[in-house]
XYZ file of C-alpha atoms in Angstrom:
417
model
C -71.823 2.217 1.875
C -75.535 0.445 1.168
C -77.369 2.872 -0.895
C -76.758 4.938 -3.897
C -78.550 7.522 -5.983
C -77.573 8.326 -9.544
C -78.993 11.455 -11.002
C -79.154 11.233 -15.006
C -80.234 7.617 -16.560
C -78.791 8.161 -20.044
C -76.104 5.958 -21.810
C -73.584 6.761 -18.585
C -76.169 6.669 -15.927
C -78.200 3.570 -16.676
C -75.568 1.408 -16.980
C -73.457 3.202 -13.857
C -77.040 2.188 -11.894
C -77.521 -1.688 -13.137
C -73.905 -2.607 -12.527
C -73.514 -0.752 -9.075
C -77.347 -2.675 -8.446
C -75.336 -5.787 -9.490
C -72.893 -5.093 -6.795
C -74.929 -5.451 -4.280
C -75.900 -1.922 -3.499
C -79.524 -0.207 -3.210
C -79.950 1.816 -6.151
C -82.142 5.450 -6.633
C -82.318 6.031 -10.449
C -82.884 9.320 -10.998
C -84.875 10.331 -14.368
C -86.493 13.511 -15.236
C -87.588 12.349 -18.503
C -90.918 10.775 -18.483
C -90.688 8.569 -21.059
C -87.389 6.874 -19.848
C -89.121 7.078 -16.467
C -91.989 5.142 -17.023
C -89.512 2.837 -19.402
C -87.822 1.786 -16.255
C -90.644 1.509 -14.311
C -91.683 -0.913 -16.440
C -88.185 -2.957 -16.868
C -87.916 -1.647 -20.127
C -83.868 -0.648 -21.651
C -83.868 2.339 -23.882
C -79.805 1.896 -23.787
C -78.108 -0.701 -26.741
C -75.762 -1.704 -23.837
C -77.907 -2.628 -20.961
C -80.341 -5.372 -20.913
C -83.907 -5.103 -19.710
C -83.914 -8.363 -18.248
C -80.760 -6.692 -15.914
C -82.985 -4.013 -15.095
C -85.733 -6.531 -13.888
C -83.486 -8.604 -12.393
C -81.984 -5.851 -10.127
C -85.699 -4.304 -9.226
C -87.140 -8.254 -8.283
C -83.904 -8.192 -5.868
C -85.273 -4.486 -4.474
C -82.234 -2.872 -5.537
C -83.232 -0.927 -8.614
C -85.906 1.712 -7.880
C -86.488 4.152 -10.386
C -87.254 8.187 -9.265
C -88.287 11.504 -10.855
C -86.153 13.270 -8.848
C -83.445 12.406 -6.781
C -85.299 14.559 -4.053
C -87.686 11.795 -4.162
C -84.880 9.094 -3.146
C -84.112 8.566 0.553
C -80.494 10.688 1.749
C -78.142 7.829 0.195
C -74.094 6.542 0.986
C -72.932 7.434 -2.756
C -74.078 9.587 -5.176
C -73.434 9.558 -8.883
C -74.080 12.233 -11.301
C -73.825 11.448 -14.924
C -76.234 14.373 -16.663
C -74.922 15.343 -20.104
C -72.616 18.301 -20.373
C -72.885 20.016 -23.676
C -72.359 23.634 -25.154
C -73.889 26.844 -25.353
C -74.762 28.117 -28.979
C -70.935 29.987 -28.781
C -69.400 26.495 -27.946
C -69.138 27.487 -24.224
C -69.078 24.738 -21.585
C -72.670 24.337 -20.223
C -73.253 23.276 -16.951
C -76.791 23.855 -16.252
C -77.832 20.392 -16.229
C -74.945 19.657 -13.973
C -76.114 22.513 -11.513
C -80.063 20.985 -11.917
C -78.517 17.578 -10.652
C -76.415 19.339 -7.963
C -79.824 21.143 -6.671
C -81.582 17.857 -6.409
C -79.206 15.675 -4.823
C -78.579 18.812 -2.032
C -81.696 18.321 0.095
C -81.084 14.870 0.954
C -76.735 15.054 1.070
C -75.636 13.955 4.620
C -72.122 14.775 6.161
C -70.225 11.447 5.497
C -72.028 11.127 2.276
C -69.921 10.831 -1.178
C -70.602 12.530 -4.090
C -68.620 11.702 -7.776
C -69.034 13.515 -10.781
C -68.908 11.195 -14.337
C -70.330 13.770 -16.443
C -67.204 15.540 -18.481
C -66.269 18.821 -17.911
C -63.391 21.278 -18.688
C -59.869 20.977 -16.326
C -60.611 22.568 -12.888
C -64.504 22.079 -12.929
C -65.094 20.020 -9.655
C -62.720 22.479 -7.297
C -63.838 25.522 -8.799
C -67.266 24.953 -9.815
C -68.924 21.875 -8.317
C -67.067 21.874 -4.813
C -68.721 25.522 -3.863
C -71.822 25.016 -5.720
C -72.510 21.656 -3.527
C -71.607 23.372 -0.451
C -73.576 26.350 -1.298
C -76.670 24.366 -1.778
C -76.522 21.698 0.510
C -74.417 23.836 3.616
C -71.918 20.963 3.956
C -68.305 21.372 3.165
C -67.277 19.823 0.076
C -63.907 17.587 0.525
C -64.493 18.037 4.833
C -68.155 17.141 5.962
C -68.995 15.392 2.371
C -66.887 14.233 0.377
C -66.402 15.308 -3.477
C -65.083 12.911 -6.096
C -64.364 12.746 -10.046
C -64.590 9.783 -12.090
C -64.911 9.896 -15.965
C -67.023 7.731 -17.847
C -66.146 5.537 -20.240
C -68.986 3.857 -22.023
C -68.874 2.966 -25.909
C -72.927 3.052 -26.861
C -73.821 -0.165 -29.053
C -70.392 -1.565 -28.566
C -71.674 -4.694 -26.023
C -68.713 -3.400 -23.565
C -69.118 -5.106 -20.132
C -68.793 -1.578 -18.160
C -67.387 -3.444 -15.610
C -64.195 -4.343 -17.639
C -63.417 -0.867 -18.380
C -60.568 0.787 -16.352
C -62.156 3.351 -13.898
C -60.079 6.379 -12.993
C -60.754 8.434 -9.895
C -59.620 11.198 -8.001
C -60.920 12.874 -4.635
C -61.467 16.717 -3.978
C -58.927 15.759 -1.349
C -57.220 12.716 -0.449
C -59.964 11.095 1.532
C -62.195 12.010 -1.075
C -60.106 9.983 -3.625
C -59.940 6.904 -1.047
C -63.523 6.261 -0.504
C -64.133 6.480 -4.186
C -61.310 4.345 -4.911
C -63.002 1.875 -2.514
C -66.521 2.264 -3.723
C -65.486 1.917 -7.213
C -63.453 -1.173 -6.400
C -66.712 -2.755 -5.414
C -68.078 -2.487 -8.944
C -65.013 -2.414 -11.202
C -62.606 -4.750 -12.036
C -59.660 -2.246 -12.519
C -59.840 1.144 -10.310
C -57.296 3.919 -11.142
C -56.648 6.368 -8.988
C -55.013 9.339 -10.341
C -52.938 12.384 -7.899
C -55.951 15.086 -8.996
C -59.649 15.908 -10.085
C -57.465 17.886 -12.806
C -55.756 15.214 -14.101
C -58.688 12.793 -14.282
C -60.798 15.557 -15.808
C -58.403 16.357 -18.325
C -57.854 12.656 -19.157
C -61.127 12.386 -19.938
C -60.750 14.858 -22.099
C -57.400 13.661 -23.884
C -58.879 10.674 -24.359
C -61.937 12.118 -26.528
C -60.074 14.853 -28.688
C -57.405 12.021 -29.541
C -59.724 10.117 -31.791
C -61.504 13.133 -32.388
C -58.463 14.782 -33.740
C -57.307 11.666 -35.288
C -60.809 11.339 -37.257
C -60.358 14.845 -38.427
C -56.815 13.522 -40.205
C -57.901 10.501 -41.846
C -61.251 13.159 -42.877
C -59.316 15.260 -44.827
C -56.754 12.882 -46.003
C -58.825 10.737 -47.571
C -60.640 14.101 -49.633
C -57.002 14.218 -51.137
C -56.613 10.746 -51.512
C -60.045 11.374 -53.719
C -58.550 13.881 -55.778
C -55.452 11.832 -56.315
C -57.543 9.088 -57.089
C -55.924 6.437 -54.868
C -58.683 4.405 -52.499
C -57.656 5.942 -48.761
C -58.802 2.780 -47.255
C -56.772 0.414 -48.575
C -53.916 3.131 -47.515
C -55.376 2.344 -43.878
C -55.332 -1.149 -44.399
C -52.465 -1.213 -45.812
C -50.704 0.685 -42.673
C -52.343 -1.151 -40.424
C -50.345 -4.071 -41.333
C -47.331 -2.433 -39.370
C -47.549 -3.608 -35.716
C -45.997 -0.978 -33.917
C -46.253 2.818 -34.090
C -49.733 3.015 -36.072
C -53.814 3.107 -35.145
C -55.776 2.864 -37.725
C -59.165 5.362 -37.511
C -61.173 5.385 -40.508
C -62.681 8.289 -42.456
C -66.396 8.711 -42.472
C -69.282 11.474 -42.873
C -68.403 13.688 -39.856
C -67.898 12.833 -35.812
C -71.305 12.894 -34.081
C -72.874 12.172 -31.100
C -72.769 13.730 -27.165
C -69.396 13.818 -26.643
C -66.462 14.383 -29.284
C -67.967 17.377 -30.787
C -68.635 18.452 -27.571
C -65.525 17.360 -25.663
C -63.227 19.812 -28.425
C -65.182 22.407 -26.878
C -64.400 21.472 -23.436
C -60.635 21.322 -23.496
C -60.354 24.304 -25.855
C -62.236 26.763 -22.908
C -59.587 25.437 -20.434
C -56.556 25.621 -22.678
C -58.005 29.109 -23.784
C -58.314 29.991 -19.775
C -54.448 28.658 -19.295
C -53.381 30.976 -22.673
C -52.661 28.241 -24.574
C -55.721 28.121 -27.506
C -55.081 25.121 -29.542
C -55.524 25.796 -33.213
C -55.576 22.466 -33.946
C -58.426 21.691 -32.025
C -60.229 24.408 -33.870
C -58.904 22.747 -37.289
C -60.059 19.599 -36.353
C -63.366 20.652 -35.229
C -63.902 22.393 -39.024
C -63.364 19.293 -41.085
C -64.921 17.321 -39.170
C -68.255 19.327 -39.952
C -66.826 19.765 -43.154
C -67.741 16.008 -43.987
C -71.372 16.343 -44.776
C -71.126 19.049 -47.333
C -68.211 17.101 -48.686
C -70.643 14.171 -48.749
C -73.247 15.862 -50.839
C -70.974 17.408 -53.139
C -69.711 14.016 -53.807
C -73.336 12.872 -54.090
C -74.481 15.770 -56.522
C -71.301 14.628 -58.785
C -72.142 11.418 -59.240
C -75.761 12.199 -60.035
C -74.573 15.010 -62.440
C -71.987 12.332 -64.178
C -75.943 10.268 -65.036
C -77.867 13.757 -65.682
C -79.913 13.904 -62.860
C -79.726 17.407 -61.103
C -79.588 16.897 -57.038
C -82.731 19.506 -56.778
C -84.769 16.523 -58.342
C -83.661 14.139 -57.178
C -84.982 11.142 -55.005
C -82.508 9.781 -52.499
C -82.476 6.926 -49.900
C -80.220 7.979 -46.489
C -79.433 4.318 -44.788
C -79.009 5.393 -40.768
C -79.654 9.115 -39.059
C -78.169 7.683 -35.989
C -74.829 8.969 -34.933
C -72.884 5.812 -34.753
C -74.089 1.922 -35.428
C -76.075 0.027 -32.468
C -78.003 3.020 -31.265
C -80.855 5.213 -31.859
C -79.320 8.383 -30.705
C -79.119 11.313 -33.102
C -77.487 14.160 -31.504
C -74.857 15.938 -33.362
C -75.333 13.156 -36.546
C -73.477 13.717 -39.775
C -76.089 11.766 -41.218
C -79.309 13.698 -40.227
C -76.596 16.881 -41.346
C -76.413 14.922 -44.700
C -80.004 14.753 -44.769
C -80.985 18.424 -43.823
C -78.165 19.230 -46.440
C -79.762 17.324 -49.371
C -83.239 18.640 -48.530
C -81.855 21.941 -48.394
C -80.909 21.452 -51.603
C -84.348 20.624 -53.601
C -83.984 16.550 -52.965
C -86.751 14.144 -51.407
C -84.863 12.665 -48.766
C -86.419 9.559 -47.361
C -85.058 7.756 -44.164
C -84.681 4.037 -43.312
C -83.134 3.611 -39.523
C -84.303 0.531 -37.920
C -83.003 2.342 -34.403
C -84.381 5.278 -35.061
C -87.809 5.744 -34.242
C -90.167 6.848 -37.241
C -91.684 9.964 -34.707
C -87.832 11.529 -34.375
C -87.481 11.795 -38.153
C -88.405 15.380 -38.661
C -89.979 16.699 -42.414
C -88.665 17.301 -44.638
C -87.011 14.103 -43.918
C -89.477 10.717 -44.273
C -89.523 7.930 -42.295
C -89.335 4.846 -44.341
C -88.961 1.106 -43.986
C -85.756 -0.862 -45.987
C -87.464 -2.385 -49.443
C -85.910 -3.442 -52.737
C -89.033 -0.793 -53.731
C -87.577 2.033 -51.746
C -83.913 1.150 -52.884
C -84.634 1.123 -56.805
C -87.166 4.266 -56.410
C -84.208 6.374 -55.277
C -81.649 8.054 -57.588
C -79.198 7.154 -55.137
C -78.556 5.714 -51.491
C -76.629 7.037 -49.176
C -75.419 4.612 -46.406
C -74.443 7.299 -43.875
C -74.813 4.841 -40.595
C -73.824 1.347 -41.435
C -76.642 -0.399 -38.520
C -75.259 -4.510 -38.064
C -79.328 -5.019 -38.694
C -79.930 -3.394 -42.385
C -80.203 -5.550 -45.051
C -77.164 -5.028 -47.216
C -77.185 -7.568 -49.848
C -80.806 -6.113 -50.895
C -79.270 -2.823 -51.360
C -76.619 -4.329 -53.503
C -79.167 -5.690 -55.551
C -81.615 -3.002 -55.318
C -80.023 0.423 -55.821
C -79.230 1.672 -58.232
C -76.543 3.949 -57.103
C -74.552 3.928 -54.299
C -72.748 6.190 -52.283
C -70.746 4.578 -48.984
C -69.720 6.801 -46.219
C -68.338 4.132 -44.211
C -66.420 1.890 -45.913
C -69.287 -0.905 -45.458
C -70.032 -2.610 -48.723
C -67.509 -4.118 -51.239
C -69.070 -3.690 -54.630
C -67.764 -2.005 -58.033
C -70.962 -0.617 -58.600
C -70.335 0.956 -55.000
C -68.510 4.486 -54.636
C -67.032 5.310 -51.355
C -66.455 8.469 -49.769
């Protein structure tokens, strides 16, 4: 195996396509997006977690070559698809951009070929969705005359995880299936898993997600209680965390964003729904987690009340609209929710995000840079996405109130969520 193509150059794609480059292989990178296109074509990162000196490096050795299509790549040894999978507006699995990726790849699929899915999807996807879909399209057997693979991802966006160092997990269509993965993936990985099914794989991915997204929903509403009780809930995490056996710590925050967790509830729930086994947990967990950004604001509106200043006029300063620190990405945020939910309310809501670009900030939300100006203008700031790069000791100087949804600052004149 020489050459591979990998459809989807996103936070899983990207960095699936430099490392396997790094390995010695040819690379296709698929991207439909022209912006990111033309971004690689140029040796430019768009990903926290991948370098753009990696990307050069791998296209001056010939082994990175960037595509609009994987249609436009030559028929290749492996290919990867890692396109998002996210929901319908009824929280049904989607899988169109899955079955896009499965169209391109067809045309140039040759028997022998391998083909592994990364993208997450529900228990029973790759035998009873992508195995007849691929050999509908491309009139190859999938699991006989090519071969049909799953492999979760596991990336960590603005972490600095070496992707490499992650444990892969694999499983074939079929036994073969799982072997040549197993094989390819050993090439790139340091520590290759292979598990007895695409089921189990698929639904470890899965596990995996809803435990810290479950687990996030617990420390969520405990620490609204702990409010009410008026006892700090993160010194009760730190405080528990001192016990070294039987305990993770998670920490409560404005809601769980991004891609995957919201999405991944969604996921498992449709297959444990299919089985007859609907977890009302998962549904629990899934409504305080949104429940965090109201919560937020009502918090917010209290504390302006308690200095007379109604939230309809007020002026407030949101610090991050990205989901998480270390990237730029605001699907799913609890912060832009925050944002949308102050507006909503009467407030001016101005925006400083140094990941964020200015053009993604949509009105009635404003784009702003950091300033001691901006800071003591507002009624309040809201840090909602604790970025390593803001300037924290001028908002401690600046603001005049404070609201911290992360746990990031260590003031009195600071109030945490």
């Amino acid at each position: 195996m020489q050459s591979v193509t990998v459809v989807g150059q996103g936070y899983v794609g990207l960095a699936a396509s430099v490392a396997v480059a790094s390995a010695g292989y040819t690379v296709h990178a698929a991207e439909s997006d022209p912006r990111r296109l033309a971004a690689l074509r140029e040796g430019r990162s768009y990903i926290p977690d991948v370098s753009s000196a990696a990307i050069r490096e791998a296209m001056a050795r010939g082994r990175f070559h960037p595509v609009a299509d994987a249609r436009d790549a030559p028929p290749a040894d492996v290919y990867l698809i890692a396109t998002p999978t996210p929901v319908t507006e009824e929280n049904l699995p989607d899988l169109s951009l899955l079955d896009t990726a499965l169209e391109s790849i067809a045309p140039t699929v040759r028997p022998g070929a391998l083909v592994v899915l990364e993208s997450t999807v529900y228990p029973g996807a790759l035998r009873q969705y992508v195995a007849p879909r691929l050999t509908e399209l491309s009139g190859l057997r999938a699991g006989a005359e090519v071969h049909l693979a799953y492999s979760p991802e596991r990336v960590d966006p603005g972490r600095g995880r070496s992707l490499g160092g992650i444990a892969k997990l694999v499983s074939g269509l079929d036994e073969r299936s799982g072997k040549l993965a197993r094989a390819f993936y050993e090439t790139v990985f340091s520590s290759v898993v292979e598990v007895s099914s695409s089921e189990v794989a698929e639904f470890a991915k899965l596990f995996e997600n809803t435990f810290r997204y479950v687990n996030i929903a617990f420390v969520n509403e405990l620490s609204k209680a702990a409010h009410a009780m008026n006892i700090p809930f993160r010194e009760v995490v730190a405080a528990a965390s001192t016990k070294g056996f039987g305990f993770m710590p998670f920490h409560h925050g404005p809601g769980a964003g991004g891609h995957c967790l919201p999405n991944n509830v969604h996921y498992l729930n449709h297959a444990l729904r299919q089985a007859g086994f609907p977890s009302s947990l998962l549904e629990a967990a899934e409504d305080i987690n949104r429940s965090m950004p109201e919560y937020a604001v009502e918090r917010l509106r209290e504390l302006l009340e308690g200095r007379n200043i109604p939230l309809n006029r007020s002026r407030i300063l949101l610090l991050g609209l990205a989901f998480k620190a270390g990237v730029a990405d605001v699907r799913n945020s609890p912060a832009r929710d925050i944002g949308d939910l102050l507006a909503t309310a009467g407030a001016q809501v101005r925006v400083a995000d140094p990941w964020v670009p200015p053009e993604e900030v949509a009105a009635p939300l404003v784009a702003v840079e950091l300033t001691a100006q901006e800071c003591a203008a507002a009624d309040a700031v809201v840090l909602a996405t604790d970025h390593e790069e803001a300037d924290y000791q001028l908002v401690l100087d600046s603001a005049r109130l404070i609201l911290d949804c992360r746990g990031r600052l260590r003031s009195r004149e600071v109030v945490q969520l």
